Short mmCIF file of C-alpha atoms in Angstrom, two decimals:
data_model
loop_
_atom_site.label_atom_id
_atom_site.label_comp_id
_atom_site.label_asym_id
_atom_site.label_seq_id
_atom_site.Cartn_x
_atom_site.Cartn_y
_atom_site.Cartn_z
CA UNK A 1 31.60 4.82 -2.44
CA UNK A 2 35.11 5.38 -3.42
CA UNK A 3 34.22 8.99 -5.26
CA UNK A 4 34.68 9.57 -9.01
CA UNK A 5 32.34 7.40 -11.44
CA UNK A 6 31.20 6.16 -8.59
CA UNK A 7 29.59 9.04 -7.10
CA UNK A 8 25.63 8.83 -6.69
CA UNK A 9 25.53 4.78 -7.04
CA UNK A 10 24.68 4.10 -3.33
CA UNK A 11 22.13 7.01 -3.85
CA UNK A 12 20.45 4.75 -6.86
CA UNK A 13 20.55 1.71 -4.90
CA UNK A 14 19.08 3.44 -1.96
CA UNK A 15 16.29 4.49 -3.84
CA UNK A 16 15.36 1.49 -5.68
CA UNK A 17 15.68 -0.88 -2.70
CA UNK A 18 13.53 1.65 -0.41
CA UNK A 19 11.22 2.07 -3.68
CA UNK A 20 10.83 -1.97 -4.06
CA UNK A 21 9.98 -2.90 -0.33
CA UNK A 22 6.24 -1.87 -0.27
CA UNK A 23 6.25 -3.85 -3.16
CA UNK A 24 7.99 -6.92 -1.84
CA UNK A 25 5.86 -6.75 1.29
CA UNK A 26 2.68 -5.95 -0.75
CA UNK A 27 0.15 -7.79 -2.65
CA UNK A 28 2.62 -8.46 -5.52
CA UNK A 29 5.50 -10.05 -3.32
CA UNK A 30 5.41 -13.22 -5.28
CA UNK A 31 6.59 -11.28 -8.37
CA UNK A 32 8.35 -8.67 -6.95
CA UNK A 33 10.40 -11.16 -4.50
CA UNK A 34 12.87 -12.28 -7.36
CA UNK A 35 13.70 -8.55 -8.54
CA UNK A 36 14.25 -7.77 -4.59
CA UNK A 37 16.89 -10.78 -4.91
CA UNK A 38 18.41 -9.92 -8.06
CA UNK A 39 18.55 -6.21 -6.57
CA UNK A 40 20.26 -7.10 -3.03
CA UNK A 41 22.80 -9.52 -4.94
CA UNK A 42 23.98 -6.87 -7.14
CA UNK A 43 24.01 -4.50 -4.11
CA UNK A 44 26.51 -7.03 -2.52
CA UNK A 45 28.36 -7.42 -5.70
CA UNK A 46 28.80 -4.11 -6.49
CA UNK A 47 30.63 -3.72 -2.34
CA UNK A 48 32.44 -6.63 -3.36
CA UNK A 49 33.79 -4.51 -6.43
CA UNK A 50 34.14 -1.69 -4.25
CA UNK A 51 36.60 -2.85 -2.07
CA UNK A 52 34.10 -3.62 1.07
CA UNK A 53 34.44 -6.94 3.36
CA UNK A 54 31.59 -8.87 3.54
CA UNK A 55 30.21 -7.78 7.32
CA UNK A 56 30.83 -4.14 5.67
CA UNK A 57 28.33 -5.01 2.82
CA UNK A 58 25.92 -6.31 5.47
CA UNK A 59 26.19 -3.53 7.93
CA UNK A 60 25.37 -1.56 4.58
CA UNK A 61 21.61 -3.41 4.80
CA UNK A 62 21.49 -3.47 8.25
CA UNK A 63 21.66 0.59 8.04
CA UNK A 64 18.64 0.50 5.42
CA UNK A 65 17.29 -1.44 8.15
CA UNK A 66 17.43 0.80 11.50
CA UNK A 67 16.82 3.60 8.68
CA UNK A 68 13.61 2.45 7.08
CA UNK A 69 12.28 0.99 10.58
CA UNK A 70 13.05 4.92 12.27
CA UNK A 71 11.29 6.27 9.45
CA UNK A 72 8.21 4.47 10.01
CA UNK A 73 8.00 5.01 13.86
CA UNK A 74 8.54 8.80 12.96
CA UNK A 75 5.74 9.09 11.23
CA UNK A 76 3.72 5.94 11.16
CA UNK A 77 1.39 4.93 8.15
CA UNK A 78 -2.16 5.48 9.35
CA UNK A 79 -4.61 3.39 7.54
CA UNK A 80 -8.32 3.45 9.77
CA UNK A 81 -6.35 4.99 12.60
CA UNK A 82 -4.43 1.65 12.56
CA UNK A 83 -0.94 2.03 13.54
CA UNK A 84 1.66 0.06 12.10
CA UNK A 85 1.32 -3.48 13.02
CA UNK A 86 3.52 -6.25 14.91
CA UNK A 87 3.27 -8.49 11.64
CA UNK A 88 4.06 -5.90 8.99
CA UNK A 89 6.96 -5.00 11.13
CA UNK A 90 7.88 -8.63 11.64
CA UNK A 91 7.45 -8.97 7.63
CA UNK A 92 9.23 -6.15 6.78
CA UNK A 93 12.26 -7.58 8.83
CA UNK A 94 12.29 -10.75 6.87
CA UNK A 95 12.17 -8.68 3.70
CA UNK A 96 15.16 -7.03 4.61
CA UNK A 97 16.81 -10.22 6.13
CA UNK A 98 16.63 -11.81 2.89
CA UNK A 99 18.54 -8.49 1.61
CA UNK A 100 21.25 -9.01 3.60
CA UNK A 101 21.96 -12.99 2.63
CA UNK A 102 21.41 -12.05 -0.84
CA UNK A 103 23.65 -8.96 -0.59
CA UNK A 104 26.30 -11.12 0.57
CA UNK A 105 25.64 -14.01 -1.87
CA UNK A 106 26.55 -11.14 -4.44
CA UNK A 107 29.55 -10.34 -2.33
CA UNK A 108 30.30 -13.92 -2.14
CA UNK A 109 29.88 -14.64 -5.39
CA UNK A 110 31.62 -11.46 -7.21
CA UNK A 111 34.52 -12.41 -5.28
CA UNK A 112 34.92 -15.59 -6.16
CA UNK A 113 34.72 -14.83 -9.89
CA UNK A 114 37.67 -12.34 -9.23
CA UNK A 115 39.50 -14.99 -7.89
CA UNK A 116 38.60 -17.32 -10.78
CA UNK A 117 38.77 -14.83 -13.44
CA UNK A 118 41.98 -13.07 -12.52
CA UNK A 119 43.84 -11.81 -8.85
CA UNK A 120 41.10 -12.71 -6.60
CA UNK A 121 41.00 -8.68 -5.79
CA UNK A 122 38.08 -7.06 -7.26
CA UNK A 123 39.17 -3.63 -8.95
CA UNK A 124 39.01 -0.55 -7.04
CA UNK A 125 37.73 2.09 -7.50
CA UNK A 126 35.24 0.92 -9.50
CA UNK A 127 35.64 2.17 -13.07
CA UNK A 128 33.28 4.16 -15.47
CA UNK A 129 32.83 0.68 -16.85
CA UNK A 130 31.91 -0.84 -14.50
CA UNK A 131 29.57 1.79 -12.84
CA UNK A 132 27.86 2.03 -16.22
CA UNK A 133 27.58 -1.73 -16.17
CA UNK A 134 25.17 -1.41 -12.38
CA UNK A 135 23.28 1.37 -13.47
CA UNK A 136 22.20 -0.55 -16.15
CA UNK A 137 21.24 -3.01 -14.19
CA UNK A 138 19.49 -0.97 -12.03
CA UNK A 139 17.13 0.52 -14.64
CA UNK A 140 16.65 -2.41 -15.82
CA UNK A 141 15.37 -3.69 -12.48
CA UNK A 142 13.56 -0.47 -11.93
CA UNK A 143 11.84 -0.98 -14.80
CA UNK A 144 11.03 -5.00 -14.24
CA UNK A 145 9.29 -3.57 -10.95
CA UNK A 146 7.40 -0.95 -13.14
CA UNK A 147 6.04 -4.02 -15.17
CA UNK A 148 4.90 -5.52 -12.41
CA UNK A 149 2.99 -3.15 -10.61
CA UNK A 150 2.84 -0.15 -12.94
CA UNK A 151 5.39 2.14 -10.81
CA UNK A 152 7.87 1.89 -8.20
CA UNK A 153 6.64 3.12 -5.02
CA UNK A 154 7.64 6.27 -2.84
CA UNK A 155 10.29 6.98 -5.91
CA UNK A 156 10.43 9.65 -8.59
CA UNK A 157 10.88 8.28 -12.36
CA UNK A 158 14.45 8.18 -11.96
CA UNK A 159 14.62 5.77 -9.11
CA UNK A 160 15.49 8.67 -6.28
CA UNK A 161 13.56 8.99 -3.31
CA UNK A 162 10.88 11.45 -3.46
#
């Protein structure tokens, strides 16, 4: 992520977007769909900040994508000898898909305030400041999800993946 304060970020993200999916795709999606927006546009604004192109911020999601789906197919949730079905597959997908235009709405967006607020070129590396700034954000998302359902799935309390 461009090293320094930066360190461990993509890590956090990581972890709360893999954390939030069963929820988006579970019986809470109406309330957890707006947090998985607010998370994948601060995911693209934060690549934005970083330095990254916009198909680099997408490619980002797409490799949560082929990494999520190869996780499941590795070892595939068993529920009543039930394998993973064609629709949750299909739903996770669209999850994920609206990641990626959200992530680059963020981009988008992060860039254009650069441009209106100053250069046009975000700052890079990202500063202490400014990695401060997302990790607040994060827990404060983390914790939004936490309201909703009472925990964040498949994460320990500090947003990693367990």
């Amino acid at each position: 992520m461009g090293g320094g304060a930066a360190d461990g970020l993509l890590e956090e993200f990581l972890g709360l977007l893999v954390g939030m999916l069963p929820t988006v795709l579970g019986p809470h999606r109406d309330q957890a769909e707006p947090l998985w927006i607010r998370a994948a546009e601060l995911f693209g604004a934060t690549a934005a900040r970083r330095g990254l192109a916009a198909g680099e911020v997408i490619e980002e999601f797409q490799i949560l994508r082929e990494a999520v789906i190869r996780f499941l197919y590795q070892e595939p949730p068993v529920s009543g000898g039930a394998r993973l079905s064609l629709r949750d597959v299909l739903r996770l997908n669209r999850a994920i898909d609206r990641g990626v235009t959200h992530a680059s709405v963020g981009h988008t967006d992060a860039l254009f305030f650069a441009l209106f607020e100053g250069s046009g070129i975000p700052d890079t590396p990202p500063n202490g400041r400014l990695v401060d700034e997302v990790r607040s954000q994060l827990d404060e998302l983390r914790h939004d999800v936490i309201d909703v359902i009472g925990h964040l799935p498949g994460c320990n309390g500090d947003g990693s993946i367990r």
